[in-house]
CSV table of C-alpha atoms in Angstrom, one decimal:
chain,number,residue,atom,x,y,z
C,1,MET,CA,-9.4,42.9,21.7
C,2,GLN,CA,-9.0,39.1,21.6
C,3,TYR,CA,-11.3,36.7,23.3
C,4,VAL,CA,-11.3,32.9,24.0
C,5,GLY,CA,-13.6,30.2,22.8
C,6,SER,CA,-15.2,27.0,23.9
C,7,ASN,CA,-15.2,23.9,21.8
C,8,ILE,CA,-17.7,21.0,21.7
C,9,ARG,CA,-16.5,17.6,20.5
C,10,LYS,CA,-18.6,14.5,21.0
C,11,GLU,CA,-18.5,11.0,19.5
C,12,ASN,CA,-20.4,10.8,16.1
C,13,ASP,CA,-20.7,14.6,15.8
C,14,PHE,CA,-17.8,15.2,13.4
C,15,MET,CA,-19.6,15.6,10.1
C,16,SER,CA,-19.8,19.4,10.2
C,17,PHE,CA,-18.1,22.6,11.4
C,18,VAL,CA,-20.1,25.4,13.0
C,19,SER,CA,-19.1,28.3,15.2
C,20,MET,CA,-21.0,31.1,17.0
C,21,HIS,CA,-19.3,34.3,18.1
C,22,LEU,CA,-20.7,36.8,20.6
C,23,VAL,CA,-19.3,40.3,19.8
C,24,ASP,CA,-19.9,43.9,20.8
C,25,ASP,CA,-22.9,44.5,18.6
C,26,GLY,CA,-24.5,41.1,18.2
C,27,ILE,CA,-23.9,37.5,17.2
C,28,ILE,CA,-22.2,35.9,14.2
C,29,ALA,CA,-23.0,32.3,13.2
C,30,ILE,CA,-20.9,30.5,10.6
C,31,SER,CA,-21.0,27.0,9.2
C,32,ASP,CA,-20.0,24.8,6.3
C,33,SER,CA,-22.7,23.4,4.0
C,34,LYS,CA,-21.6,19.9,3.2
C,35,ALA,CA,-23.9,16.9,3.7
C,36,SER,CA,-22.3,13.6,4.4
C,37,ILE,CA,-23.5,10.0,4.8
C,38,ALA,CA,-22.0,7.3,7.0
C,39,TYR,CA,-22.3,3.7,5.8
C,40,LYS,CA,-22.5,0.6,8.1
C,41,SER,CA,-19.0,-0.3,6.9
C,42,GLY,CA,-17.7,2.9,8.5
C,43,GLU,CA,-17.1,4.7,5.2
C,44,ILE,CA,-18.2,8.3,5.0
C,45,ARG,CA,-18.9,10.1,1.7
C,46,GLU,CA,-20.6,13.2,0.6
C,47,ASP,CA,-24.3,12.9,0.3
C,48,LYS,CA,-24.7,14.4,-3.2
C,49,ARG,CA,-28.4,13.5,-3.3
C,50,ARG,CA,-29.1,16.1,-0.7
C,51,GLY,CA,-26.7,18.7,-2.1
C,52,LYS,CA,-25.6,21.7,0.1
C,53,ILE,CA,-27.6,22.1,3.3
C,54,PRO,CA,-28.2,25.0,5.7
C,55,LYS,CA,-26.9,24.6,9.3
C,56,ILE,CA,-27.7,28.1,10.5
C,57,PHE,CA,-31.3,29.0,11.4
C,58,SER,CA,-33.0,32.0,13.0
C,59,ASN,CA,-36.2,33.9,13.7
C,60,ASN,CA,-36.6,37.3,15.3
C,61,LYS,CA,-35.9,35.9,18.8
C,62,PHE,CA,-32.9,33.6,18.5
C,63,ILE,CA,-30.4,32.0,16.1
C,64,PHE,CA,-29.0,28.5,16.2
C,65,ILE,CA,-26.5,26.2,14.6
C,66,TYR,CA,-26.2,22.4,14.9
C,67,HIS,CA,-23.7,19.7,14.4
C,68,GLY,CA,-23.9,15.9,14.5
C,69,ASN,CA,-27.0,14.0,13.4
C,70,ASN,CA,-29.1,15.7,10.8
C,71,GLU,CA,-32.1,13.3,10.4
C,72,LEU,CA,-35.0,13.2,12.9
C,73,PHE,CA,-37.6,10.7,14.0
C,74,SER,CA,-38.2,7.0,13.3
C,75,TYR,CA,-38.1,5.6,9.7
C,76,SER,CA,-41.9,6.1,9.3
C,77,ASN,CA,-41.6,9.8,10.1
C,78,LYS,CA,-38.1,10.5,9.0
C,79,THR,CA,-37.2,14.0,8.0
C,80,THR,CA,-34.1,16.3,7.9
C,81,MET,CA,-33.3,19.1,10.3
C,82,GLU,CA,-33.7,21.8,7.6
C,83,ASP,CA,-37.2,20.5,6.7
C,84,TYR,CA,-38.3,20.3,10.3
C,85,VAL,CA,-37.1,23.9,10.9
C,86,GLU,CA,-38.8,25.2,7.9
C,87,ASN,CA,-42.1,23.8,9.1
C,88,ASN,CA,-41.7,24.6,12.8
C,89,LEU,CA,-39.6,27.7,13.4
C,90,LYS,CA,-42.2,30.4,13.6
C,91,ASP,CA,-41.3,34.1,14.2
C,92,ASP,CA,-43.0,34.3,17.6
C,93,ILE,CA,-41.5,31.2,19.2
C,94,GLY,CA,-38.6,31.4,21.7
C,95,PHE,CA,-35.8,28.9,21.8
C,96,GLU,CA,-37.0,27.1,25.0
C,97,ALA,CA,-40.4,26.3,23.5
C,98,PHE,CA,-38.9,25.4,20.1
C,99,PHE,CA,-36.3,22.9,21.5
C,100,GLN,CA,-38.7,21.5,24.0
C,101,LYS,CA,-41.1,20.7,21.2
C,102,MET,CA,-38.5,19.1,19.1
C,103,PHE,CA,-37.2,17.1,22.0
C,104,HIS,CA,-40.6,15.7,23.0
C,105,GLU,CA,-41.4,14.9,19.4
C,106,LEU,CA,-38.1,13.0,19.0
C,107,CYS,CA,-38.7,11.1,22.2
C,108,ASP,CA,-42.1,10.0,20.9
C,109,SER,CA,-40.6,8.9,17.6
C,110,LYS,CA,-37.0,7.8,18.3
C,111,PRO,CA,-34.6,7.3,15.3
C,112,GLU,CA,-33.5,3.7,15.0
C,113,TYR,CA,-30.7,4.6,12.5
C,114,ASN,CA,-28.5,6.9,14.7
C,115,ASP,CA,-27.4,7.3,18.3
C,116,GLY,CA,-30.1,9.9,19.0
C,117,LYS,CA,-27.6,12.6,20.0
C,118,TYR,CA,-28.0,16.2,18.7
C,119,TYR,CA,-25.9,19.2,19.5
C,120,PHE,CA,-27.0,22.8,19.2
C,121,ILE,CA,-25.4,26.2,19.8
C,122,VAL,CA,-28.0,28.9,20.4
C,123,GLY,CA,-27.8,32.7,20.6
C,124,GLY,CA,-30.3,35.3,21.6
C,125,LYS,CA,-30.9,38.8,22.9
C,126,GLU,CA,-32.4,39.9,26.2
C,127,ASP,CA,-33.5,43.4,27.1
C,128,LYS,CA,-31.2,46.4,26.4
C,129,ASP,CA,-29.3,44.5,23.7
C,130,ARG,CA,-27.8,42.0,26.1
C,131,TYR,CA,-26.7,39.1,24.0
C,132,PHE,CA,-26.0,35.5,25.1
C,133,ILE,CA,-25.1,32.1,23.7
C,134,LEU,CA,-25.6,28.6,25.2
C,135,LYS,CA,-25.4,24.9,24.3
C,136,ILE,CA,-28.2,22.4,24.1
C,137,HIS,CA,-27.7,18.6,23.9
C,138,PHE,CA,-30.3,16.0,23.2
C,139,ASP,CA,-29.7,12.3,24.1
C,140,ILE,CA,-32.9,10.9,22.7
C,141,GLN,CA,-32.3,7.3,23.5
C,142,ASN,CA,-32.0,8.1,27.2
C,143,ASN,CA,-34.7,10.8,27.2
C,144,ILE,CA,-32.2,13.5,28.3
C,145,ILE,CA,-32.1,17.2,27.3
C,146,GLN,CA,-29.3,19.3,28.7
C,147,TYR,CA,-28.9,23.1,28.7
C,148,SER,CA,-25.7,25.0,29.5
C,149,SER,CA,-25.9,28.3,31.4
C,150,LYS,CA,-26.3,31.4,29.3
C,151,ASP,CA,-22.9,32.9,28.5
C,152,TYR,CA,-22.8,36.7,28.2
C,153,ARG,CA,-19.1,37.0,27.7
C,154,TYR,CA,-17.3,38.0,24.5
C,155,THR,CA,-16.6,34.4,23.4
C,156,TYR,CA,-17.3,31.8,20.8
C,157,TYR,CA,-18.5,28.2,20.7
C,158,SER,CA,-17.5,25.8,18.0
C,159,GLY,CA,-18.4,22.2,17.2
C,160,GLY,CA,-17.7,19.5,14.7
C,161,TYR,CA,-14.7,18.1,12.8
C,162,ASP,CA,-11.6,18.1,14.9
C,163,MET,CA,-9.1,18.8,12.1
C,164,VAL,CA,-10.9,22.0,10.9
C,165,MET,CA,-11.7,23.1,14.5
C,166,ASN,CA,-8.1,22.8,15.7
C,167,ILE,CA,-6.9,25.0,12.8
C,168,TYR,CA,-9.7,27.5,13.3
C,169,ASN,CA,-8.8,27.8,17.0
C,170,GLN,CA,-5.2,28.8,16.2
C,171,TYR,CA,-6.4,32.2,14.9
C,172,PRO,CA,-7.0,35.2,17.2
C,173,PHE,CA,-10.6,36.3,17.4
C,174,TYR,CA,-11.9,39.7,18.3
C,175,HIS,CA,-15.1,41.3,19.6
C,176,ASP,CA,-14.8,45.0,18.8
C,177,ILE,CA,-14.7,45.0,15.0
C,178,ASN,CA,-17.8,46.1,13.0
C,179,ILE,CA,-20.0,43.0,13.0
C,180,PHE,CA,-20.6,42.9,9.3
C,181,ASP,CA,-16.9,43.4,8.4
C,182,TYR,CA,-16.0,40.7,10.9
C,183,ALA,CA,-18.6,38.3,9.5
C,184,LYS,CA,-16.8,38.7,6.1
C,185,GLU,CA,-13.4,38.0,7.7
C,186,LEU,CA,-14.7,34.8,9.4
C,187,LYS,CA,-16.2,33.6,6.2
C,188,TRP,CA,-12.9,34.1,4.4
C,189,LEU,CA,-11.0,32.4,7.2
C,190,LEU,CA,-13.2,29.2,7.2
C,191,THR,CA,-13.2,29.1,3.4
C,192,HIS,CA,-9.4,29.2,3.5
C,193,ILE,CA,-9.2,26.5,6.2
C,194,ILE,CA,-11.5,24.1,4.3
C,195,GLU,CA,-9.5,24.6,1.1
C,196,SER,CA,-6.3,23.9,2.9
C,197,VAL,CA,-7.6,20.7,4.6
C,198,ASP,CA,-8.9,19.5,1.2
C,199,THR,CA,-5.3,20.0,-0.2
C,200,ILE,CA,-3.2,18.5,2.7
C,201,SER,CA,-5.4,15.7,3.9
C,202,LYS,CA,-5.9,12.4,2.2
C,203,ALA,CA,-8.8,11.5,4.4
C,204,TYR,CA,-12.4,12.5,3.5
C,205,ASN,CA,-13.1,16.0,4.7
C,206,PRO,CA,-16.7,16.2,6.0
C,207,VAL,CA,-16.6,20.0,6.0
C,208,GLY,CA,-17.2,21.6,2.7
C,209,LEU,CA,-17.9,24.8,0.8
C,210,PRO,CA,-19.6,27.1,0.4
C,211,VAL,CA,-19.4,28.7,3.9
C,212,ASN,CA,-22.5,30.3,5.2
C,213,VAL,CA,-22.5,33.2,7.7
C,214,LYS,CA,-25.4,35.1,9.4
C,215,VAL,CA,-25.5,38.1,11.7
C,216,PHE,CA,-28.1,38.2,14.5
C,217,GLN,CA,-28.9,41.6,16.1
């Protein structure tokens, strides 16, 4: 059975592609792994210094993906999202406490080098295997954190680069296929889309291989 998705597109959040699917027996998160850097001139290039980066993170209570700004805190405390998560995502912390902590720390040490906007898609499980996904948005310069309502439907949320996202959304998506088989299919699909965009587009593609996928149950 097919289901419909929800897309997130905000200014300055285009240098990624991520998607989270809520299906019968859990949650599938998928992402590209390319790191990009934007120069003051407006030029965007691959950040080869950083190499391939993770954009999917989880503990035993929740899973999340992000798109948009990757670096956190002021110049004196600057770090990447992946390094922050490695040091702060403990197994016993819930998503509310984790993101509140990150938000307050960012407000105390605001980044001067970006717009302070961060976009997260979060999935979790309540009692009796009731799964949900939701969106969280930080606007650090204005001290705002926004949570969407939890969505318990069979659906998917995507965010990031328009060209890749528009192609991805043209495909039918399902919720009643074995979750591990479906994760493989989604990985193949996104890999194929990225390779196609690299071939047909003359513009820089901020979404790159390899594709990462993770199942949360």
